[in-house]
GROMACS .gro file of C-alpha atoms in nm:
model
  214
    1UNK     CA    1   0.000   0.000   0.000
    2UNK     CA    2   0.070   0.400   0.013
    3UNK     CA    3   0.205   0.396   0.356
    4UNK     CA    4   0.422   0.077   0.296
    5UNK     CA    5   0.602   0.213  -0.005
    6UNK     CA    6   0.648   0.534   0.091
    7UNK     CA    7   0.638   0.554   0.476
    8UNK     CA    8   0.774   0.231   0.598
    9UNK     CA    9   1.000   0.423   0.849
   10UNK     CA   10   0.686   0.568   1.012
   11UNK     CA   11   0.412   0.315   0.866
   12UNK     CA   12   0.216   0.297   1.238
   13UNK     CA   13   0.139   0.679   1.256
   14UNK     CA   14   0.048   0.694   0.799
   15UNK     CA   15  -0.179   0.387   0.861
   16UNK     CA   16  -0.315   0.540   1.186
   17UNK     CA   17  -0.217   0.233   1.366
   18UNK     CA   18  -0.196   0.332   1.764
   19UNK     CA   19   0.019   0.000   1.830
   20UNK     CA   20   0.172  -0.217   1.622
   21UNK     CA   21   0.432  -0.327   1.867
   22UNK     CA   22   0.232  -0.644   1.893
   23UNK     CA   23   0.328  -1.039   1.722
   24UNK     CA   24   0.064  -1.260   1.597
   25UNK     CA   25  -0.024  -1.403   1.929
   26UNK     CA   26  -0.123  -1.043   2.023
   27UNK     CA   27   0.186  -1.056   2.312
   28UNK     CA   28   0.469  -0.737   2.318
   29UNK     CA   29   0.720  -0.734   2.070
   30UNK     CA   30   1.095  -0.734   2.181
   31UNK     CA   31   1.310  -0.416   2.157
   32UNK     CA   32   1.632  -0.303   2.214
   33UNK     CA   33   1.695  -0.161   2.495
   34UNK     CA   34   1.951   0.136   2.407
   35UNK     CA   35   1.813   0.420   2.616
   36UNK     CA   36   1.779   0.219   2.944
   37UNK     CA   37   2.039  -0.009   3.064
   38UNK     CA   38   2.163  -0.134   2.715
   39UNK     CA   39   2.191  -0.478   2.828
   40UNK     CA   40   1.951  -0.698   2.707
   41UNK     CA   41   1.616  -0.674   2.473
   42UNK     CA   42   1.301  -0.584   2.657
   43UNK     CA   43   0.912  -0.690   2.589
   44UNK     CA   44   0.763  -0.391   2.827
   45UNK     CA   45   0.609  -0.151   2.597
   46UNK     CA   46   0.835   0.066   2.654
   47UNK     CA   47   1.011   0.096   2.342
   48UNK     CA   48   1.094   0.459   2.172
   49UNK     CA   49   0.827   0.587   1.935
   50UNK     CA   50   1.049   0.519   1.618
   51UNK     CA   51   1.061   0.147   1.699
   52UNK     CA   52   0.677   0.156   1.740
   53UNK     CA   53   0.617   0.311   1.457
   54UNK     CA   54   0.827   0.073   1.230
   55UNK     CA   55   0.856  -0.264   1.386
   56UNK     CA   56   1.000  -0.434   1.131
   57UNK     CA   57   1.310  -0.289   1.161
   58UNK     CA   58   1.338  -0.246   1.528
   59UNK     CA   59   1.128  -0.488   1.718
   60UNK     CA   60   1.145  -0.878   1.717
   61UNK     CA   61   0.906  -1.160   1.847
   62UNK     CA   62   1.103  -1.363   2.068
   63UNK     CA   63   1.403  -1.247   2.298
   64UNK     CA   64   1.655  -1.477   2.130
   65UNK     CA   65   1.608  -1.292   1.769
   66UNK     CA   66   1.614  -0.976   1.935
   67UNK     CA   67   1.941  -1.025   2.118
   68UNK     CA   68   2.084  -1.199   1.819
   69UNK     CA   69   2.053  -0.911   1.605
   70UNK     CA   70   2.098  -0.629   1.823
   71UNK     CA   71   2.320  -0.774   2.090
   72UNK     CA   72   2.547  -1.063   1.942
   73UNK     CA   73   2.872  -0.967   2.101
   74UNK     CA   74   2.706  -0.988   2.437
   75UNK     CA   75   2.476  -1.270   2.407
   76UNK     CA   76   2.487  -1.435   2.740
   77UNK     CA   77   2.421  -1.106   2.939
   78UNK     CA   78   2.108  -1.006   2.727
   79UNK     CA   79   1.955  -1.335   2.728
   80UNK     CA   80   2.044  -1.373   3.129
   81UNK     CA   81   1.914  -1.016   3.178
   82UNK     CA   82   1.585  -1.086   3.056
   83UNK     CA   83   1.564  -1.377   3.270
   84UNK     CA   84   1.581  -1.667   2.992
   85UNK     CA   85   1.707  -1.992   3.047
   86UNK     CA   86   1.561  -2.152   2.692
   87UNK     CA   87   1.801  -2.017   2.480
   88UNK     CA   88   2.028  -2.367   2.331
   89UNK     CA   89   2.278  -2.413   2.098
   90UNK     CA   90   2.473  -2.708   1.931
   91UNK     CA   91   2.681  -2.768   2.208
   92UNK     CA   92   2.970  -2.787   1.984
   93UNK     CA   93   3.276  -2.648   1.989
   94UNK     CA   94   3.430  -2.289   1.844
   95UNK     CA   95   3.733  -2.143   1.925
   96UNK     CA   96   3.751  -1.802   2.118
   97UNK     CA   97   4.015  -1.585   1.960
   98UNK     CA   98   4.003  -1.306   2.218
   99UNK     CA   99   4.110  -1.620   2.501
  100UNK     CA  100   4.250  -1.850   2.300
  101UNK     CA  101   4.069  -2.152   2.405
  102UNK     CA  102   3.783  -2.326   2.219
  103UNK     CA  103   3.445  -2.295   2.441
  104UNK     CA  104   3.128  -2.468   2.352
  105UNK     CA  105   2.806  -2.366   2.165
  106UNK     CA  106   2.566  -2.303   2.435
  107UNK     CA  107   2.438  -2.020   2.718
  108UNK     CA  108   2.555  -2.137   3.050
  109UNK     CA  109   2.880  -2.171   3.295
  110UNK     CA  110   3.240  -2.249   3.138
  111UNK     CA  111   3.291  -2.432   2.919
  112UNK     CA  112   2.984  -2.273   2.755
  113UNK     CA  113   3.113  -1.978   2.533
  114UNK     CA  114   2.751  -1.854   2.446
  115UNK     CA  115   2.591  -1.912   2.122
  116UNK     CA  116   2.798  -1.967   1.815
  117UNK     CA  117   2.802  -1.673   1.501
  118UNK     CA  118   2.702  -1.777   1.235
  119UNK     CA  119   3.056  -1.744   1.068
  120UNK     CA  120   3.220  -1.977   1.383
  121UNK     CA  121   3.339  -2.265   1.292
  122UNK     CA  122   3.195  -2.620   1.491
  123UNK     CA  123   3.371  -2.903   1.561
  124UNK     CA  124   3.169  -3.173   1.737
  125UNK     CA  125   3.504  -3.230   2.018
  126UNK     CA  126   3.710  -2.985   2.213
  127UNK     CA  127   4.012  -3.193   2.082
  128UNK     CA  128   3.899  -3.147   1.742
  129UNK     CA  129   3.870  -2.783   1.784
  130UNK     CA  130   4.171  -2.750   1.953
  131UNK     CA  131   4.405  -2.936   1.697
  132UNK     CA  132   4.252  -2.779   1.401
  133UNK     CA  133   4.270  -2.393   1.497
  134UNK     CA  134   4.493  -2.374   1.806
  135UNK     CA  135   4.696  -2.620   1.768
  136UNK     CA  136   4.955  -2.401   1.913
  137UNK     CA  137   4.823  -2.312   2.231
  138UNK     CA  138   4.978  -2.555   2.518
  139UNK     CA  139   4.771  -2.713   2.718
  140UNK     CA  140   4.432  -2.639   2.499
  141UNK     CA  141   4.225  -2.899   2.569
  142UNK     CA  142   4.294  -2.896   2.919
  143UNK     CA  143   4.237  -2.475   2.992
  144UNK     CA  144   3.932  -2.521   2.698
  145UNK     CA  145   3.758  -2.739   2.998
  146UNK     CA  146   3.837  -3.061   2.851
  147UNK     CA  147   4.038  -3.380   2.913
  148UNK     CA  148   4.362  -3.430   2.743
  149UNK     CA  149   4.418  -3.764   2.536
  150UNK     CA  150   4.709  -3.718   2.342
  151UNK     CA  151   4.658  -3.740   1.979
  152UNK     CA  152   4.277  -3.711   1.885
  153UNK     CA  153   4.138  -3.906   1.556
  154UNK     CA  154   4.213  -3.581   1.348
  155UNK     CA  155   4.615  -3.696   1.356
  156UNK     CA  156   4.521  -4.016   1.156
  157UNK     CA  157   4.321  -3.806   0.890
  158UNK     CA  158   4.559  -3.575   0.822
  159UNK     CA  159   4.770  -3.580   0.500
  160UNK     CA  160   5.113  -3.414   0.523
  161UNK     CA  161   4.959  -3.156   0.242
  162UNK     CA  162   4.967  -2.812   0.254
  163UNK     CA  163   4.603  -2.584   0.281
  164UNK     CA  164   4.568  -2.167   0.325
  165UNK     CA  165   4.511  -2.015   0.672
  166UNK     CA  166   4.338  -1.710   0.564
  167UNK     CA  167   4.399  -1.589   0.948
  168UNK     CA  168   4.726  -1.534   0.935
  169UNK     CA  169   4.777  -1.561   0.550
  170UNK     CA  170   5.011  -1.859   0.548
  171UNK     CA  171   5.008  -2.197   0.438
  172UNK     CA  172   5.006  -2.466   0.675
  173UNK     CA  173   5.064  -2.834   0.684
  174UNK     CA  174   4.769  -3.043   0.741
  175UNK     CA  175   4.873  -3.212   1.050
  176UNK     CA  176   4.828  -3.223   1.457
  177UNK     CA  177   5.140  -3.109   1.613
  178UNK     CA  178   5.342  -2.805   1.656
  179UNK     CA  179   5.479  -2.553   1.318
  180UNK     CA  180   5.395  -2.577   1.109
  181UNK     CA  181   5.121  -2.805   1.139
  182UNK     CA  182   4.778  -2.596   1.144
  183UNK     CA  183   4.572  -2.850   1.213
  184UNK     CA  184   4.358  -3.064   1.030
  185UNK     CA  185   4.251  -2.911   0.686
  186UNK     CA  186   3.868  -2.885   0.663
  187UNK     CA  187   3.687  -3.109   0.404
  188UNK     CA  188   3.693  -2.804   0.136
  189UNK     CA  189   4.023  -2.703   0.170
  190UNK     CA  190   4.236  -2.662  -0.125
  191UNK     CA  191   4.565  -2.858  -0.040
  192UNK     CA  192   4.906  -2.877  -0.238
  193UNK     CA  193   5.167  -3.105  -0.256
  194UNK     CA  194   5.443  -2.840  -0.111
  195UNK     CA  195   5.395  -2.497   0.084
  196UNK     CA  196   5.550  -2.316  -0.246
  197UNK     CA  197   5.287  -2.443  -0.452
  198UNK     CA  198   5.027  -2.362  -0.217
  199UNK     CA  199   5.216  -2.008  -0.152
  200UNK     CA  200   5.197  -1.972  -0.457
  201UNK     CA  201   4.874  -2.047  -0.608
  202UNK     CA  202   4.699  -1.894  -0.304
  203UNK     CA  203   4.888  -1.611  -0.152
  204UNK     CA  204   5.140  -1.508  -0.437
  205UNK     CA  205   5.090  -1.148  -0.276
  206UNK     CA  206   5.256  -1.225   0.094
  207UNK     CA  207   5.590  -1.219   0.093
  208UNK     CA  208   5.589  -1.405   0.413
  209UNK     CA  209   5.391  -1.670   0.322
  210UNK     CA  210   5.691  -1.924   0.239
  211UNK     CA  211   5.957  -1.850   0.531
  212UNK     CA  212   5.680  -1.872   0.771
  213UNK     CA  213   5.506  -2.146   0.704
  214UNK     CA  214   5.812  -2.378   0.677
   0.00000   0.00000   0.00000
């Protein structure tokens, strides 16, 4: 209609709506709370009158879309805030860069790391996640929450090939073990036969690329 195409930022007041702040089931839409707090998503009513009057872009029907989208980089605390405790995830494992430990894919205690981006990468064991992306930590496993078992199943999949780590842009062996091992390479890897070929055909532009990965 008029007010769609031409008023979506402020459809509520052109369609004369007095609140559209409301989901299907008739209960509060969820809205970000930025002028209270700014901790967590709220379901009060209370939201400014440019989130009322285009809840599409500002308001959400359940807590967990609302503090996905607006608070993602503190998940745990807005979920928590609002007093949630159905929030799940995989319970897989990422890694945390910031720590350098892998934590799992859930809302909870350690070794829960809150819930996964979308761009994190699983693995279904902390070993797994570990040997693959911080291979070079010491102890990893073991500060990650876990239990240490020596070599993990990824060491007997591993080929002795070369793969990109866009990360750091090097090439890395695909193997579990110190430098420069980088893990195991990831089913869609790209892997080469020597790190100048892989240098090369990947990351001709780094200078680096070749001294540092071996």
């Amino acid at each position: 209609d008029c007010c769609s195409r031409h008023y979506s930022w402020n459809y509520n007041e052109c369609a004369g709506i007095d609140n559209a702040a409301l989901g299907p089931d008739g209960e509060a839409l969820y809205y970000p709370d930025w002028e209270g707090e700014n901790k967590s998503c709220k379901n009060d009513g209370g939201q400014p009158e440019y989130m009322s009057n285009n809840p599409t872009a500002w308001m959400f029907e359940t807590l967990e879309a609302c503090c996905t989208a607006r608070y993602s980089w503190n998940m745990n605390d807005c979920v928590g805030a609002a007093g949630a405790t159905t929030v799940t995830g995989s319970n897989k494992w990422y890694p945390n860069w910031e720590d350098f430990v892998c934590v799992q894919d859930c809302v909870g205690d350690s070794p829960c790391g809150g819930l996964a981006e979308s761009w994190d990468p699983l693995y279904d064991t902390v070993n797994t996640c570990c040997d693959t992306k911080l291979n070079w930590v010491t102890e990893c496993v073991t500060k990650s929450g876990g239990t240490s078992t020596g070599a993990t199943a990824a060491a007997a999949t591993t080929s002795g090939k070369w793969y990109v780590d866009y990360d750091t842009d090097t090439c890395k062996q695909d193997c579990v073990g110190s430098a420069p091992c980088g893990g195991a390479a990831e089913s869609w890897e790209v892997l080469y036969d020597t790190v100048s070929a892989c240098c090369q055909g990947k990351l001709w532009w780094v200078e680096s690329c070749g001294p540092y990965a071996g």
